[in-house]
Coordinates of C-alpha atoms and ligand atoms in Angstrom, one line a residue:
M1 CA 5.1 -76.9 10.6
R2 CA 8.1 -74.5 8.9
S3 CA 11.6 -74.8 10.6
L4 CA 12.5 -71.8 13.1
R5 CA 16.2 -71.6 13.0
S6 CA 16.5 -68.7 16.0
P7 CA 19.7 -70.2 18.0
L8 CA 16.6 -68.0 20.4
L9 CA 15.4 -71.7 20.7
A10 CA 16.4 -75.2 21.5
L11 CA 13.8 -77.7 19.1
L12 CA 12.6 -80.9 21.6
V13 CA 10.3 -83.0 20.8
L14 CA 7.6 -82.7 22.9
A15 CA 6.2 -86.3 23.0
A16 CA 5.0 -85.8 26.4
C17 CA 1.8 -83.8 24.1
G18 CA -0.1 -87.2 22.8
G19 CA -1.5 -85.5 19.3
G20 CA -4.6 -86.7 18.4
S21 CA -4.5 -89.4 20.8
D22 CA -7.5 -88.9 21.1
G23 CA -8.8 -89.4 16.9
S24 CA -8.7 -85.3 17.0
G25 CA -6.8 -82.7 15.9
P26 CA -3.8 -82.7 14.4
T27 CA -2.2 -85.7 14.9
V28 CA 1.5 -84.3 14.6
P29 CA 2.9 -82.3 18.4
P30 CA 4.0 -79.3 17.9
P31 CA 8.2 -78.8 19.4
S32 CA 8.6 -77.7 22.3
L33 CA 10.4 -74.3 22.3
T34 CA 12.4 -73.0 24.9
P35 CA 13.4 -71.0 27.1
T36 CA 8.9 -70.7 27.4
L37 CA 7.5 -67.7 28.2
R38 CA 6.4 -69.2 31.0
S39 CA 9.7 -69.6 32.3
L40 CA 10.7 -66.9 32.0
A41 CA 8.5 -64.4 33.5
E42 CA 8.7 -66.6 36.7
D43 CA 8.6 -64.4 39.2
K44 CA 8.0 -61.3 36.9
L45 CA 3.8 -61.1 35.8
L46 CA 1.4 -63.2 34.4
I47 CA 1.8 -64.4 31.0
G48 CA -1.1 -66.2 29.3
T49 CA -3.8 -66.5 26.5
A50 CA -6.8 -66.9 26.0
V51 CA -8.1 -70.2 24.9
A52 CA -11.8 -71.0 23.4
I53 CA -13.1 -73.8 24.4
A54 CA -12.9 -76.4 21.1
P55 CA -9.6 -76.6 20.1
L56 CA -9.3 -77.3 23.8
R57 CA -11.2 -80.2 23.9
E58 CA -10.3 -81.8 20.2
D59 CA -6.9 -80.4 19.6
A60 CA -3.7 -82.1 21.2
A61 CA -1.8 -80.0 20.3
Y62 CA -3.3 -76.7 21.0
R63 CA -3.7 -78.3 24.5
A64 CA 0.2 -78.8 24.7
R65 CA 1.3 -75.0 23.3
I66 CA -1.1 -73.7 25.7
A67 CA 0.5 -75.9 28.1
E68 CA 3.5 -75.0 27.6
Q69 CA 4.8 -71.0 26.9
F70 CA 2.3 -69.7 29.5
N71 CA 1.4 -69.6 33.6
A72 CA -2.1 -68.0 33.0
I73 CA -5.0 -68.0 31.2
V74 CA -9.3 -66.6 30.5
A75 CA -11.9 -67.9 28.6
E76 CA -12.3 -66.0 25.0
N77 CA -16.0 -67.0 25.5
A78 CA -17.4 -69.6 28.2
M79 CA -17.2 -67.4 31.0
K80 CA -19.5 -64.5 29.0
F81 CA -23.3 -63.8 30.4
G82 CA -24.2 -65.6 27.9
P83 CA -22.7 -68.7 27.6
L84 CA -22.6 -69.2 31.3
Q85 CA -26.3 -68.0 31.9
P86 CA -27.8 -68.6 28.8
S87 CA -31.8 -69.0 29.9
R88 CA -33.2 -67.0 33.1
G89 CA -31.8 -68.1 35.8
T90 CA -30.3 -71.8 34.2
F91 CA -26.9 -72.2 34.4
F92 CA -24.0 -73.9 32.2
W93 CA -21.5 -74.5 33.3
D94 CA -19.9 -77.3 31.4
D95 CA -17.1 -74.9 29.1
A96 CA -16.1 -72.6 31.7
D97 CA -15.3 -75.7 33.9
E98 CA -13.2 -77.3 31.7
I99 CA -11.3 -74.5 31.3
V100 CA -10.8 -74.2 35.3
A101 CA -10.1 -77.8 35.2
F102 CA -7.3 -77.4 32.4
G103 CA -5.6 -73.9 34.0
Q104 CA -5.7 -76.0 37.2
E105 CA -4.3 -78.8 36.2
H106 CA -1.3 -77.2 34.9
G107 CA -0.9 -74.9 37.9
M108 CA -1.9 -71.6 35.7
T109 CA -3.6 -68.2 37.2
I110 CA -7.3 -68.3 36.1
R111 CA -8.5 -64.7 34.8
G112 CA -12.3 -64.4 34.8
H113 CA -13.5 -62.0 31.6
T114 CA -16.4 -60.6 31.8
L115 CA -19.4 -61.1 34.6
L116 CA -20.9 -57.6 32.7
W117 CA -21.0 -56.8 29.1
H118 CA -23.5 -54.9 27.0
N119 CA -22.9 -57.6 24.4
Q120 CA -23.5 -61.3 24.6
S121 CA -26.0 -61.0 27.1
G122 CA -28.3 -64.1 26.3
W123 CA -31.9 -63.7 27.3
V124 CA -31.8 -60.3 29.0
F125 CA -30.3 -57.6 26.1
E126 CA -30.7 -57.6 22.1
R127 CA -27.8 -57.5 20.4
N128 CA -27.9 -53.9 20.1
G129 CA -28.6 -53.7 23.7
D130 CA -31.8 -53.0 23.9
L131 CA -34.0 -55.7 26.5
Q132 CA -35.1 -59.1 25.8
P133 CA -38.9 -58.2 25.4
D134 CA -40.2 -60.6 28.3
V135 CA -37.1 -58.5 31.2
T136 CA -38.7 -55.4 32.4
A137 CA -35.3 -53.3 34.3
A138 CA -36.9 -53.3 36.8
E139 CA -35.8 -56.3 36.9
L140 CA -32.2 -55.3 36.7
P141 CA -31.0 -55.0 40.0
A142 CA -31.9 -59.0 40.6
I143 CA -31.1 -60.3 37.6
L144 CA -27.5 -59.1 37.6
E145 CA -26.8 -58.9 41.9
N146 CA -27.6 -63.6 41.3
H147 CA -25.4 -63.4 38.5
V148 CA -22.4 -62.6 39.3
T149 CA -23.0 -64.3 43.0
T150 CA -23.8 -67.6 41.0
V151 CA -20.8 -67.1 38.7
V152 CA -18.3 -65.2 41.2
S153 CA -18.9 -68.0 44.1
R154 CA -18.5 -70.9 41.9
Y155 CA -15.0 -70.1 41.0
R156 CA -14.1 -68.7 44.4
G157 CA -10.6 -68.7 45.0
K158 CA -10.2 -70.2 41.8
I159 CA -10.3 -67.6 39.5
A160 CA -7.7 -65.2 41.1
Q161 CA -9.1 -62.4 39.2
W162 CA -12.4 -61.1 37.6
D163 CA -13.1 -58.6 34.7
V164 CA -16.2 -57.2 36.5
V165 CA -17.9 -55.3 33.9
N166 CA -16.8 -54.3 30.5
E167 CA -16.7 -51.5 27.7
A168 CA -18.4 -50.2 29.6
I169 CA -16.9 -46.3 28.0
A170 CA -18.5 -45.0 25.3
D171 CA -17.2 -44.2 21.5
G172 CA -15.3 -41.1 20.4
L173 CA -16.2 -38.8 23.5
G174 CA -15.2 -34.9 22.8
A175 CA -13.3 -33.7 26.4
G176 CA -15.4 -32.4 29.2
L177 CA -18.2 -35.0 30.2
S178 CA -18.9 -36.3 33.7
V179 CA -17.9 -39.8 34.5
E180 CA -22.2 -40.8 34.2
G181 CA -21.9 -38.6 30.3
S182 CA -18.3 -41.2 29.5
L183 CA -20.9 -44.5 30.0
R184 CA -22.0 -45.9 27.2
N185 CA -25.9 -46.1 26.3
A186 CA -26.6 -49.8 26.1
A187 CA -27.5 -53.0 28.4
W188 CA -26.8 -52.0 31.9
A189 CA -25.8 -48.7 31.8
K190 CA -29.2 -48.1 29.8
Y191 CA -32.2 -49.4 32.0
Y192 CA -30.9 -49.8 35.2
P193 CA -32.9 -48.3 37.5
A194 CA -30.4 -46.7 39.6
G195 CA -28.5 -44.7 37.2
K196 CA -26.1 -44.8 34.6
Y197 CA -23.0 -45.4 37.5
Q198 CA -24.6 -47.9 39.9
W199 CA -25.1 -50.8 38.1
I200 CA -20.8 -51.0 37.9
A201 CA -20.7 -50.1 41.2
D202 CA -23.1 -52.8 42.6
A203 CA -21.3 -55.6 39.9
F204 CA -17.6 -54.5 41.8
R205 CA -20.1 -54.9 45.6
Y206 CA -21.5 -57.9 44.5
A207 CA -18.0 -59.2 43.2
H208 CA -16.2 -58.6 46.2
A209 CA -18.7 -60.0 48.3
A210 CA -18.9 -63.2 46.5
D211 CA -14.8 -63.5 46.8
P212 CA -13.2 -61.3 48.9
D213 CA -10.0 -62.4 47.6
A214 CA -10.1 -62.1 43.8
K215 CA -9.0 -58.6 42.5
L216 CA -11.9 -57.2 40.1
F217 CA -10.6 -55.7 36.9
Y218 CA -12.7 -52.5 34.9
N219 CA -11.5 -54.2 31.2
D220 CA -12.0 -51.9 27.9
Y221 CA -10.3 -51.4 25.0
G222 CA -9.5 -47.6 22.8
I223 CA -8.0 -46.7 26.6
E224 CA -4.3 -47.3 26.2
G225 CA -2.4 -44.0 24.8
S226 CA -1.6 -41.2 26.8
S227 CA -3.4 -38.6 25.4
S228 CA -6.7 -41.1 24.2
Q229 CA -10.0 -39.3 25.6
K230 CA -10.8 -43.0 26.2
A231 CA -8.3 -43.4 29.2
A232 CA -9.3 -40.1 30.0
Y233 CA -13.0 -41.3 30.7
A234 CA -11.4 -45.0 32.0
L235 CA -9.2 -43.4 34.5
A236 CA -11.7 -41.0 36.1
L237 CA -14.3 -43.7 36.0
V238 CA -11.9 -46.3 38.3
Q239 CA -10.9 -42.3 40.5
K240 CA -15.0 -42.2 41.1
L241 CA -15.1 -45.7 42.2
L242 CA -12.0 -45.8 44.4
A243 CA -12.9 -42.5 45.7
D244 CA -17.3 -44.1 46.4
G245 CA -15.5 -47.1 48.5
V246 CA -16.1 -49.6 45.7
P247 CA -13.5 -52.6 45.4
V248 CA -12.7 -52.2 41.9
H249 CA -8.4 -53.3 42.0
G250 CA -7.7 -52.4 38.6
V251 CA -7.8 -51.9 34.6
G252 CA -8.0 -54.1 32.0
L253 CA -6.6 -52.9 28.5
Q254 CA -7.6 -54.9 26.1
M255 CA -4.8 -54.0 23.2
H256 CA -6.7 -54.8 19.6
L257 CA -3.9 -53.1 17.7
S258 CA -3.2 -52.6 14.0
P259 CA 0.6 -51.5 12.5
D260 CA -2.3 -50.4 9.1
Q261 CA -4.2 -49.0 10.6
Y262 CA -3.1 -47.1 13.9
G263 CA 1.3 -47.1 13.2
D264 CA 3.1 -47.7 15.7
W265 CA -0.5 -47.1 18.0
P266 CA 0.0 -47.1 21.3
L267 CA 3.6 -47.0 21.7
N268 CA 4.9 -43.8 20.3
D269 CA 1.0 -42.2 22.5
D270 CA 3.6 -42.4 26.3
F271 CA 2.3 -45.8 26.8
P272 CA 4.6 -46.2 29.7
G273 CA 3.1 -42.9 31.0
L274 CA 0.1 -44.3 30.4
L275 CA 0.4 -47.5 32.0
R276 CA 0.9 -44.8 35.8
K277 CA -1.9 -43.4 35.7
F278 CA -3.5 -45.9 36.3
T279 CA -1.0 -47.9 38.5
D280 CA -0.8 -44.6 40.3
L281 CA -4.5 -44.8 41.9
G282 CA -2.7 -48.1 43.7
L283 CA -4.3 -50.0 41.0
E284 CA -2.4 -52.7 39.3
V285 CA -2.5 -53.0 35.2
H286 CA -3.3 -56.1 33.5
V287 CA -2.5 -56.1 29.6
T288 CA -5.6 -58.4 29.4
E289 CA -6.7 -59.0 25.1
L290 CA -3.1 -57.9 23.3
D291 CA -3.6 -59.1 19.1
V292 CA -1.7 -57.2 16.0
R293 CA -3.9 -57.4 13.2
L294 CA -1.6 -57.8 10.0
Q295 CA -3.2 -56.6 6.4
L296 CA -2.8 -59.8 4.6
P297 CA -0.9 -60.8 3.2
A298 CA 1.8 -60.8 6.2
T299 CA 5.0 -59.8 4.5
A300 CA 8.1 -60.2 6.5
A301 CA 8.3 -57.0 7.5
K302 CA 4.9 -56.4 8.6
L303 CA 5.8 -60.0 10.6
E304 CA 8.6 -58.1 12.0
K305 CA 6.9 -54.6 12.7
Q306 CA 4.3 -57.2 14.7
K307 CA 7.4 -58.3 16.7
E308 CA 8.4 -54.8 18.1
I309 CA 5.0 -53.9 19.0
Y310 CA 4.9 -57.2 21.0
Q311 CA 8.2 -56.8 22.8
G312 CA 7.7 -52.9 22.9
L313 CA 4.9 -53.7 24.7
L314 CA 5.8 -56.2 26.7
A315 CA 9.5 -54.8 28.2
A316 CA 6.8 -51.4 29.1
S317 CA 4.2 -53.7 31.2
L318 CA 7.8 -55.7 33.1
A319 CA 8.9 -51.0 34.2
N320 CA 6.1 -51.3 36.4
P321 CA 5.9 -53.4 39.1
K322 CA 2.0 -52.8 39.2
V323 CA 1.1 -54.1 36.3
T324 CA 0.9 -58.0 37.3
A325 CA 0.0 -60.2 33.8
F326 CA 0.2 -59.8 29.7
L327 CA -2.9 -61.9 28.1
T328 CA -2.6 -62.3 24.0
W329 CA -6.3 -62.8 22.9
G330 CA -5.6 -66.1 21.8
L331 CA -3.1 -68.8 21.0
D332 CA -2.5 -69.2 17.1
D333 CA -3.5 -67.5 14.1
G334 CA -6.3 -70.4 13.2
H335 CA -8.2 -69.9 15.7
S336 CA -8.5 -65.8 16.3
W337 CA -11.6 -63.3 16.3
I338 CA -10.3 -61.3 14.2
D339 CA -10.7 -63.2 10.5
G340 CA -14.1 -63.3 11.0
T341 CA -14.3 -59.4 12.0
Y342 CA -12.3 -57.4 9.9
A343 CA -12.0 -58.6 6.2
G344 CA -8.6 -59.3 4.9
Y345 CA -6.3 -58.9 8.0
G346 CA -5.4 -61.4 10.2
A347 CA -2.1 -63.1 11.3
A348 CA -2.3 -60.8 14.6
L349 CA -0.8 -64.1 17.3
P350 CA 2.1 -64.9 18.4
F351 CA 1.8 -68.7 16.9
D352 CA 1.0 -69.7 13.2
A353 CA -2.1 -71.9 12.6
S354 CA -0.3 -74.4 13.1
Y355 CA 1.0 -73.1 16.7
A356 CA 4.6 -72.9 15.1
P357 CA 6.4 -69.1 16.9
K358 CA 6.3 -66.0 15.1
P359 CA 8.8 -63.0 15.2
A360 CA 5.9 -61.9 17.3
F361 CA 6.8 -64.7 20.1
L362 CA 10.3 -64.4 19.4
G363 CA 9.5 -60.7 21.0
M364 CA 8.3 -61.9 23.8
Q365 CA 10.7 -63.8 24.8
A366 CA 13.2 -61.2 23.5
A367 CA 11.5 -58.8 26.4
L368 CA 11.3 -61.9 29.0
Q369 CA 15.0 -62.2 28.9
A370 CA 15.8 -57.7 28.9
A371 CA 13.9 -57.8 31.9
P372 CA 15.4 -57.9 35.0
Q373 CA 14.8 -60.6 38.2
Ligands
G3I401 O1 -21.1 -70.3 19.9 C1 -22.3 -70.2 18.8 C2 -21.9 -71.4 18.2 O2 -23.1 -72.4 18.6 C3 -23.0 -70.5 16.8 O3 -23.6 -71.8 16.3 C4 -22.6 -69.6 15.6 C5 -22.8 -68.8 15.0 O4 -22.1 -67.8 14.9 O5 -22.5 -68.4 17.5 C6 -20.8 -69.3 18.7 O6 -20.1 -67.9 19.2 C7 -19.7 -67.3 18.6 C8 -18.3 -66.7 19.8 O7 -18.0 -65.9 19.8 C9 -18.4 -68.5 19.4 O8 -17.4 -68.5 18.2 C10 -20.1 -65.7 17.9 O9 -21.4 -65.5 17.2 C11 -20.1 -64.2 17.6 O10 -20.3 -63.3 18.0 C12 -18.5 -64.5 19.1 O11 -17.5 -63.8 19.0 C13 -16.4 -63.4 20.4 C14 -16.4 -62.3 20.4 O12 -16.4 -61.6 22.1 C15 -18.6 -61.8 20.5 O13 -18.7 -60.2 20.4 C16 -15.4 -63.7 20.1 O14 -15.0 -65.1 19.5 C17 -14.3 -63.5 21.0 O15 -12.7 -63.3 21.2 C18 -14.8 -61.4 21.1 O16 -14.3 -61.0 22.4 C19 -13.7 -59.9 22.8 C20 -14.4 -59.8 24.5 O17 -15.0 -60.5 24.7 C21 -14.0 -58.4 24.5 N1 -13.2 -57.2 23.9 C22 -13.4 -57.5 22.3 C23 -13.3 -58.8 22.2 C24 -13.0 -58.5 20.5 O18 -14.1 -58.4 20.0

């Protein structure tokens, strides 16, 4: 494991984490890192990460690092439609339940991701967003209601916030479209009998009925900068939902970033102003899926740039009291979707594959330490 010489960190052996005692995963527990993100974030905002079920089950060191640093978790895949309802009317709860139990055991807030999406929709839609052959459009309202109601009811009182709808807005649109015109023409939007917008409103209403205390979010990517056309459409969507009396409480900014491809975006695109566009509506904002992929090899200069981005985004989030959660999309570089999706890119997360802290972690610590109580 890489040694860390920062004066910010006191390294203590975390004897309690018991790495490898179950015979799987690393045998050496990671040294503890203080002050922890969760201790610094207390009373400021939720600081969290996405968890994958395999390492959560198999790797005591992974569990220990997450429990030590974060006060919020979200399931990377286990609570999506396909994993939760792998065949019509049959639900599989084991993985999601285990994640909820882990969160509860460690006093964490648990986010739910995601009730409805055009992707990972199991037996309902093909990968391209078309209907599966044995499903009809007329069945979709009942399928949607049953899934949302069943899942949210099961975790009522346990999952504090749900991403109800994920990535509904199309990419690459010009200005001037209606809310309906801005929506992605796939899956629920393409086939829902009551129309491209109505499935979204219905999903929020069913979720609210199943757990009136859960905060309900619209979650998307590419909506993180003030000048983003997609952000303008996300704003129009949530404004319409609010105007229609639909119970929407927040917007999730996914935040999958790439300084090699997009420079400093969204820090150079009035990120505080973007946050205000949503929070001025009375909505909360969560940063839901932050990662900052680097073109490999990850040089010291690139890691420093990555640190600036993590730190800058967290500092701006802390400056707006309606930004109530900040989550990374994974703990460490050994468990990240980036490697399998972007050839030549990686090293996107605040910990390396041995769960040792990277400069990005120090940037998060520094932002939390600098924030007023
Ligand atoms: O679990 C199966 C396994 O049984 C099978 O053998 C294996 C073979 O391909 O696939 C496994 O499922 C994979 C799953 O991740 C779990 O590892 C899927 O193929 C793979 O597509 C899936 O990728 C996930 C992706 O969403 C799906 O589009 C990524 O892990 C996950 O990080 C990613 O997360 C999304 C957010 O939900 C929404 N925002 C964007 C973000 C990144 O794409």
